[in-house]
Amino acid sequence: GKVLQGTLLIGEPVETKVDGKRRSLIRRNHTATHLLHYALTEVLGQHIRQAGSLVEEHRLRFDFNHHKALTKEEIRLVEDLINEKIFLDAKVQTYELDYEEVKTKSDIKQFFGEKYGKTVRVVDIGNYSKELCGGLHAECVASIGLFRVVKETSIASGVRRIEALTGQDAIHLMYEKEKELAKLQEELEQEQKKHREALKKLRTLYLEKLADTLLEKEEKLTAFASSELQADELVQLGQILAARKKSGVIFLGAKTSEKIQVHLRVSPDLDKSAVELIKAISPHIDGSGGGKKDSAMAGGKNPVGFDKATLELQRLL
């Protein structure tokens, strides 16, 4: 202790007080450190040995011997195992044993090559984590609430460090991560919207240029199918062509290796029905369709049949 105010006299009675809330948080983090040691052993192997630790009210730190960085999957397995144990709510027991007896028990961890006295204290969590320890601990595992790893780093050759949070601190960390993700999502959505708008403009320019090429030949039937066309662009291209082609029939197809979508438009001056024509030629693409007198759509499973459908359409015109 350190006297900050007044005078301390030998033999004078004193009263000591502990910050109960702070002490409780430290106890929980200490128990969480034992669980972390247990989980690392289960996930990484029995070679794991504690190389140092720090337990405070709002964080814990654990150093251990390991030859490489933990993967994200390994960290998640460690977190999951610890939280599983927290939810199972095992009691934390402490008892004393003769050290000579402890030396014969491989399930009780001992650290740092310390010199122990004749009698030692064991902290036993649910009979799965047993360590020699003289520190304060939570009475039950569930009081830890939640465990989350903040980061895992290297502090020396062959020595790794894990920093973690528990309880409300872990929950606040999750809230912060959620805020960060929400912000990133919003930014990505805005970027995506900009890219979609830019792409839409580029595709419109592409369709305009394509329409110019298709109309270079003045023919009654303008037919075109390509895997470069998207199904939702058929109507748009059809409208562009119809605005420029005063009279005639437009037959367009957007195809993949397994299917095809077609769009048929007939100018008002022709005594032909687009829906009747599409029904007549759809069998060539192994499909069916419908629509109105001036425009119709159909889908089929035979992209190769587009050429035969075009020939049939010419015959019907």
Short mmCIF file of C-alpha atoms in Angstrom, two decimals:
data_model
loop_
_atom_site.label_atom_id
_atom_site.label_comp_id
_atom_site.label_asym_id
_atom_site.label_seq_id
_atom_site.Cartn_x
_atom_site.Cartn_y
_atom_site.Cartn_z
CA GLY A 1 0.00 0.00 0.00
CA LYS A 2 0.92 3.63 -0.37
CA VAL A 3 -0.16 6.44 1.97
CA LEU A 4 -1.61 9.27 -0.10
CA GLN A 5 -3.09 11.32 2.71
CA GLY A 6 -2.75 11.39 6.52
CA THR A 7 -0.43 9.36 8.74
CA LEU A 8 -0.28 5.60 9.27
CA LEU A 9 0.81 4.52 12.77
CA ILE A 10 2.09 1.11 13.81
CA GLY A 11 -0.64 -0.81 15.64
CA GLU A 12 -3.41 1.49 14.45
CA PRO A 13 -6.43 -0.44 13.10
CA VAL A 14 -7.16 -0.06 9.36
CA GLU A 15 -10.09 -1.01 7.15
CA THR A 16 -9.55 -2.32 3.62
CA LYS A 17 -12.17 -2.31 0.87
CA VAL A 18 -12.18 -4.00 -2.50
CA ASP A 19 -14.01 -2.70 -5.60
CA GLY A 20 -16.45 -5.59 -5.84
CA LYS A 21 -17.51 -4.99 -9.44
CA ARG A 22 -13.93 -4.71 -10.66
CA ARG A 23 -12.87 -7.79 -8.69
CA SER A 24 -15.79 -9.78 -10.11
CA LEU A 25 -14.77 -8.92 -13.68
CA ILE A 26 -11.16 -9.92 -12.97
CA ARG A 27 -12.33 -13.24 -11.50
CA ARG A 28 -14.35 -14.00 -14.62
CA ASN A 29 -11.47 -13.11 -16.94
CA HIS A 30 -9.13 -15.30 -14.90
CA THR A 31 -11.47 -18.26 -15.27
CA ALA A 32 -11.79 -17.46 -18.99
CA THR A 33 -7.98 -17.63 -19.25
CA HIS A 34 -8.07 -21.19 -17.89
CA LEU A 35 -10.78 -22.06 -20.43
CA LEU A 36 -8.63 -20.55 -23.18
CA HIS A 37 -5.68 -22.71 -22.18
CA TYR A 38 -7.95 -25.76 -22.21
CA ALA A 39 -9.45 -24.90 -25.62
CA LEU A 40 -6.04 -24.25 -27.22
CA THR A 41 -4.90 -27.66 -26.04
CA GLU A 42 -8.00 -29.29 -27.49
CA VAL A 43 -7.78 -27.49 -30.85
CA LEU A 44 -4.01 -27.27 -31.41
CA GLY A 45 -2.65 -30.20 -29.40
CA GLN A 46 -1.17 -31.24 -26.09
CA HIS A 47 2.08 -29.39 -26.76
CA ILE A 48 0.48 -26.05 -25.79
CA ARG A 49 2.18 -24.53 -22.75
CA GLN A 50 1.42 -21.23 -21.06
CA ALA A 51 4.23 -18.69 -21.47
CA GLY A 52 2.64 -15.78 -19.64
CA SER A 53 -0.71 -14.13 -19.02
CA LEU A 54 -2.39 -10.90 -17.97
CA VAL A 55 -5.82 -10.66 -16.37
CA GLU A 56 -7.54 -7.29 -16.01
CA GLU A 57 -11.12 -6.20 -15.52
CA HIS A 58 -11.76 -5.40 -19.19
CA ARG A 59 -9.42 -7.76 -21.02
CA LEU A 60 -7.26 -10.84 -20.79
CA ARG A 61 -4.05 -11.83 -22.51
CA PHE A 62 -2.57 -15.30 -22.87
CA ASP A 63 0.88 -16.22 -24.23
CA PHE A 64 1.64 -19.78 -25.28
CA ASN A 65 4.19 -21.88 -27.11
CA HIS A 66 3.16 -22.69 -30.67
CA HIS A 67 5.08 -22.89 -33.94
CA LYS A 68 2.76 -20.93 -36.27
CA ALA A 69 -0.06 -18.41 -36.43
CA LEU A 70 -3.56 -19.65 -35.82
CA THR A 71 -5.90 -19.74 -38.81
CA LYS A 72 -9.29 -18.03 -38.70
CA GLU A 73 -10.86 -21.49 -38.53
CA GLU A 74 -8.73 -22.46 -35.53
CA ILE A 75 -9.58 -19.23 -33.71
CA ARG A 76 -13.27 -19.82 -34.37
CA LEU A 77 -12.99 -23.40 -33.05
CA VAL A 78 -11.33 -22.07 -29.87
CA GLU A 79 -14.07 -19.46 -29.40
CA ASP A 80 -16.83 -21.98 -30.07
CA LEU A 81 -15.42 -24.48 -27.59
CA ILE A 82 -15.05 -21.87 -24.84
CA ASN A 83 -18.56 -20.47 -25.39
CA GLU A 84 -19.96 -23.99 -25.43
CA LYS A 85 -18.41 -24.58 -22.01
CA ILE A 86 -19.73 -21.22 -20.78
CA PHE A 87 -23.28 -22.14 -21.82
CA LEU A 88 -23.00 -25.54 -20.10
CA ASP A 89 -22.30 -23.63 -16.86
CA ALA A 90 -19.87 -25.90 -15.00
CA LYS A 91 -18.99 -25.09 -11.41
CA VAL A 92 -15.51 -23.87 -10.57
CA GLN A 93 -14.04 -25.83 -7.68
CA THR A 94 -10.83 -25.26 -5.74
CA TYR A 95 -9.15 -27.77 -3.49
CA GLU A 96 -5.75 -28.53 -2.08
CA LEU A 97 -3.62 -31.61 -2.76
CA ASP A 98 -0.24 -32.88 -1.74
CA TYR A 99 2.22 -31.81 -4.46
CA GLU A 100 3.76 -35.29 -4.60
CA GLU A 101 0.31 -36.60 -5.53
CA VAL A 102 -0.18 -33.87 -8.16
CA LYS A 103 3.06 -34.82 -9.87
CA THR A 104 1.54 -38.22 -10.66
CA LYS A 105 -1.58 -36.69 -12.29
CA SER A 106 -1.11 -35.77 -15.96
CA ASP A 107 -4.47 -34.00 -16.15
CA ILE A 108 -3.39 -31.20 -13.78
CA LYS A 109 -1.39 -28.47 -15.52
CA GLN A 110 1.70 -26.96 -13.91
CA PHE A 111 3.58 -23.94 -15.27
CA PHE A 112 6.79 -21.98 -15.55
CA GLY A 113 8.91 -24.62 -13.81
CA GLU A 114 7.89 -22.99 -10.54
CA LYS A 115 8.87 -24.40 -7.19
CA TYR A 116 5.76 -25.52 -5.39
CA GLY A 117 5.29 -26.09 -1.69
CA LYS A 118 4.21 -29.32 -0.08
CA THR A 119 0.52 -28.44 -0.51
CA VAL A 120 -0.83 -26.92 -3.73
CA ARG A 121 -4.18 -25.45 -4.81
CA VAL A 122 -6.04 -26.89 -7.80
CA VAL A 123 -8.62 -24.94 -9.80
CA ASP A 124 -10.97 -27.50 -11.31
CA ILE A 125 -13.48 -26.36 -13.95
CA GLY A 126 -16.06 -28.99 -14.77
CA ASN A 127 -13.45 -31.73 -14.35
CA TYR A 128 -12.04 -30.91 -17.81
CA SER A 129 -9.71 -28.01 -16.94
CA LYS A 130 -7.42 -28.52 -13.97
CA GLU A 131 -4.55 -26.18 -13.16
CA LEU A 132 -2.41 -25.31 -10.20
CA CYS A 133 -3.42 -21.73 -9.41
CA GLY A 134 -3.66 -19.49 -6.38
CA GLY A 135 -5.78 -16.77 -7.98
CA LEU A 136 -9.41 -15.75 -7.64
CA HIS A 137 -11.98 -17.26 -10.01
CA ALA A 138 -15.65 -17.06 -10.90
CA GLU A 139 -17.92 -19.35 -8.97
CA CYS A 140 -19.50 -20.70 -12.14
CA VAL A 141 -18.48 -20.61 -15.78
CA ALA A 142 -21.77 -19.11 -17.02
CA SER A 143 -20.98 -15.82 -15.29
CA ILE A 144 -18.30 -15.20 -17.97
CA GLY A 145 -21.20 -14.60 -20.35
CA LEU A 146 -19.39 -14.59 -23.69
CA PHE A 147 -15.84 -15.01 -24.99
CA ARG A 148 -14.38 -13.38 -28.10
CA VAL A 149 -10.82 -13.25 -29.41
CA VAL A 150 -9.71 -9.72 -30.31
CA LYS A 151 -6.44 -10.66 -32.00
CA GLU A 152 -3.71 -13.28 -32.22
CA THR A 153 -0.09 -12.26 -32.76
CA SER A 154 3.52 -13.38 -32.45
CA ILE A 155 5.59 -11.93 -29.59
CA ALA A 156 8.73 -14.07 -29.98
CA SER A 157 10.01 -17.04 -31.93
CA GLY A 158 7.64 -19.90 -31.20
CA VAL A 159 5.49 -17.83 -28.83
CA ARG A 160 2.00 -16.62 -29.75
CA ARG A 161 -0.28 -14.19 -27.94
CA ILE A 162 -4.07 -14.11 -27.80
CA GLU A 163 -5.96 -11.06 -26.55
CA ALA A 164 -9.61 -11.56 -25.71
CA LEU A 165 -12.70 -10.04 -24.12
CA THR A 166 -15.54 -11.51 -22.09
CA GLY A 167 -19.04 -10.57 -20.97
CA GLN A 168 -20.24 -7.05 -21.78
CA ASP A 169 -16.86 -6.15 -23.26
CA ALA A 170 -17.23 -9.00 -25.76
CA ILE A 171 -20.78 -7.91 -26.57
CA HIS A 172 -19.66 -4.31 -27.13
CA LEU A 173 -16.95 -5.64 -29.46
CA MET A 174 -19.63 -7.45 -31.47
CA TYR A 175 -21.70 -4.26 -31.66
CA GLU A 176 -18.68 -2.34 -32.96
CA LYS A 177 -18.04 -5.03 -35.56
CA GLU A 178 -21.70 -4.86 -36.60
CA LYS A 179 -21.41 -1.08 -37.02
CA GLU A 180 -18.28 -1.50 -39.12
CA LEU A 181 -19.97 -4.15 -41.28
CA ALA A 182 -23.08 -2.01 -41.69
CA LYS A 183 -20.95 0.94 -42.78
CA LEU A 184 -19.00 -1.22 -45.23
CA GLN A 185 -22.23 -2.69 -46.57
CA GLU A 186 -23.65 0.78 -47.17
CA GLU A 187 -20.47 1.91 -48.92
CA LEU A 188 -20.38 -1.25 -51.06
CA GLU A 189 -24.05 -0.86 -51.99
CA GLN A 190 -23.42 2.72 -53.11
CA GLU A 191 -20.41 1.61 -55.14
CA GLN A 192 -22.41 -1.23 -56.61
CA LYS A 193 -25.21 1.16 -57.55
CA LYS A 194 -22.71 3.45 -59.31
CA HIS A 195 -21.18 0.50 -61.16
CA ARG A 196 -24.61 -0.78 -62.19
CA GLU A 197 -25.58 2.64 -63.55
CA ALA A 198 -22.28 2.94 -65.42
CA LEU A 199 -22.66 -0.58 -66.80
CA LYS A 200 -26.23 0.15 -67.86
CA LYS A 201 -25.04 3.18 -69.82
CA LEU A 202 -22.31 1.15 -71.46
CA ARG A 203 -24.74 -1.64 -72.37
CA THR A 204 -27.14 0.92 -73.85
CA LEU A 205 -24.32 2.29 -76.03
CA TYR A 206 -23.51 -1.29 -77.04
CA LEU A 207 -27.16 -1.90 -78.03
CA GLU A 208 -27.25 1.37 -79.99
CA LYS A 209 -24.13 0.37 -81.94
CA LEU A 210 -25.49 -3.14 -82.45
CA ALA A 211 -28.75 -1.72 -83.81
CA ASP A 212 -26.77 0.38 -86.32
CA THR A 213 -24.98 -2.75 -87.53
CA LEU A 214 -28.15 -4.85 -87.78
CA LEU A 215 -29.94 -2.19 -89.83
CA GLU A 216 -27.14 -1.73 -92.37
CA LYS A 217 -29.03 -4.17 -94.61
CA GLU A 218 -32.53 -3.03 -95.43
CA GLU A 219 -34.47 -6.27 -95.11
CA LYS A 220 -38.00 -7.10 -94.12
CA LEU A 221 -36.75 -9.49 -91.41
CA THR A 222 -33.98 -8.46 -89.05
CA ALA A 223 -32.83 -11.54 -87.13
CA PHE A 224 -30.01 -11.79 -84.60
CA ALA A 225 -29.07 -14.10 -81.73
CA SER A 226 -25.97 -14.02 -79.53
CA SER A 227 -24.61 -15.17 -76.18
CA GLU A 228 -23.40 -11.57 -75.76
CA LEU A 229 -26.99 -10.42 -75.39
CA GLN A 230 -28.66 -10.65 -72.00
CA ALA A 231 -32.25 -11.82 -71.77
CA ASP A 232 -33.40 -8.57 -70.16
CA GLU A 233 -31.87 -6.60 -73.04
CA LEU A 234 -33.99 -8.20 -75.76
CA VAL A 235 -36.94 -5.86 -75.32
CA GLN A 236 -34.66 -2.81 -75.08
CA LEU A 237 -32.86 -3.73 -78.31
CA GLY A 238 -36.20 -4.53 -79.94
CA GLN A 239 -37.51 -1.07 -79.05
CA ILE A 240 -34.38 0.63 -80.44
CA LEU A 241 -34.66 -1.30 -83.70
CA ALA A 242 -38.43 -0.74 -83.98
CA ALA A 243 -37.96 3.02 -83.58
CA ARG A 244 -35.57 3.03 -86.54
CA LYS A 245 -37.11 0.28 -88.68
CA LYS A 246 -40.31 1.76 -90.03
CA SER A 247 -41.65 -1.50 -91.44
CA GLY A 248 -40.73 -5.12 -90.95
CA VAL A 249 -40.18 -7.90 -88.43
CA ILE A 250 -37.52 -8.05 -85.73
CA PHE A 251 -36.46 -11.44 -84.32
CA LEU A 252 -33.88 -11.45 -81.51
CA GLY A 253 -32.36 -14.17 -79.32
CA ALA A 254 -30.27 -14.23 -76.15
CA LYS A 255 -28.75 -17.67 -75.75
CA THR A 256 -26.52 -19.78 -73.57
CA SER A 257 -25.19 -23.28 -74.18
CA GLU A 258 -28.39 -24.80 -72.79
CA LYS A 259 -31.26 -22.39 -73.42
CA ILE A 260 -32.45 -19.41 -75.44
CA GLN A 261 -34.84 -16.51 -74.93
CA VAL A 262 -36.34 -14.92 -78.05
CA HIS A 263 -38.22 -11.68 -78.73
CA LEU A 264 -40.34 -10.99 -81.80
CA ARG A 265 -41.70 -7.61 -82.92
CA VAL A 266 -43.96 -6.89 -85.90
CA SER A 267 -44.53 -3.36 -87.27
CA PRO A 268 -48.19 -2.12 -87.25
CA ASP A 269 -48.40 -1.89 -91.03
CA LEU A 270 -47.97 -5.64 -91.53
CA ASP A 271 -50.96 -7.93 -91.43
CA LYS A 272 -49.20 -10.39 -89.12
CA SER A 273 -49.55 -11.25 -85.44
CA ALA A 274 -46.40 -11.52 -83.36
CA VAL A 275 -48.01 -13.91 -80.90
CA GLU A 276 -49.22 -16.24 -83.69
CA LEU A 277 -45.78 -16.18 -85.33
CA ILE A 278 -43.95 -16.93 -82.07
CA LYS A 279 -46.21 -19.91 -81.40
CA ALA A 280 -45.52 -21.24 -84.89
CA ILE A 281 -41.71 -21.04 -84.66
CA SER A 282 -41.22 -21.91 -80.96
CA PRO A 283 -41.08 -25.70 -81.55
CA HIS A 284 -37.78 -25.18 -83.40
CA ILE A 285 -36.17 -24.03 -80.15
CA ASP A 286 -38.00 -26.66 -78.06
CA GLY A 287 -40.01 -24.00 -76.33
CA SER A 288 -43.19 -22.01 -76.15
CA GLY A 289 -44.23 -18.41 -75.79
CA GLY A 290 -46.91 -15.77 -75.92
CA GLY A 291 -47.55 -12.08 -76.13
CA LYS A 292 -49.51 -9.50 -78.09
CA LYS A 293 -50.12 -8.68 -81.75
CA ASP A 294 -47.12 -6.38 -82.04
CA SER A 295 -44.63 -8.17 -79.74
CA ALA A 296 -44.09 -11.61 -78.21
CA MET A 297 -41.57 -13.59 -76.16
CA ALA A 298 -40.60 -17.25 -75.96
CA GLY A 299 -38.11 -19.45 -74.17
CA GLY A 300 -36.61 -22.74 -75.30
CA LYS A 301 -34.08 -25.44 -74.51
CA ASN A 302 -32.53 -25.65 -77.99
CA PRO A 303 -30.39 -22.58 -78.83
CA VAL A 304 -29.19 -24.18 -82.06
CA GLY A 305 -32.75 -24.11 -83.36
CA PHE A 306 -32.72 -20.32 -83.74
CA ASP A 307 -31.58 -20.56 -87.39
CA LYS A 308 -34.39 -22.98 -88.28
CA ALA A 309 -36.86 -20.74 -86.46
CA THR A 310 -35.60 -17.80 -88.55
CA LEU A 311 -36.08 -19.74 -91.79
CA GLU A 312 -39.59 -20.73 -90.74
CA LEU A 313 -40.35 -17.11 -89.90
CA GLN A 314 -39.20 -15.99 -93.36
CA ARG A 315 -41.48 -18.56 -94.91
CA LEU A 316 -44.45 -17.38 -92.88
CA LEU A 317 -43.89 -13.75 -93.84
#
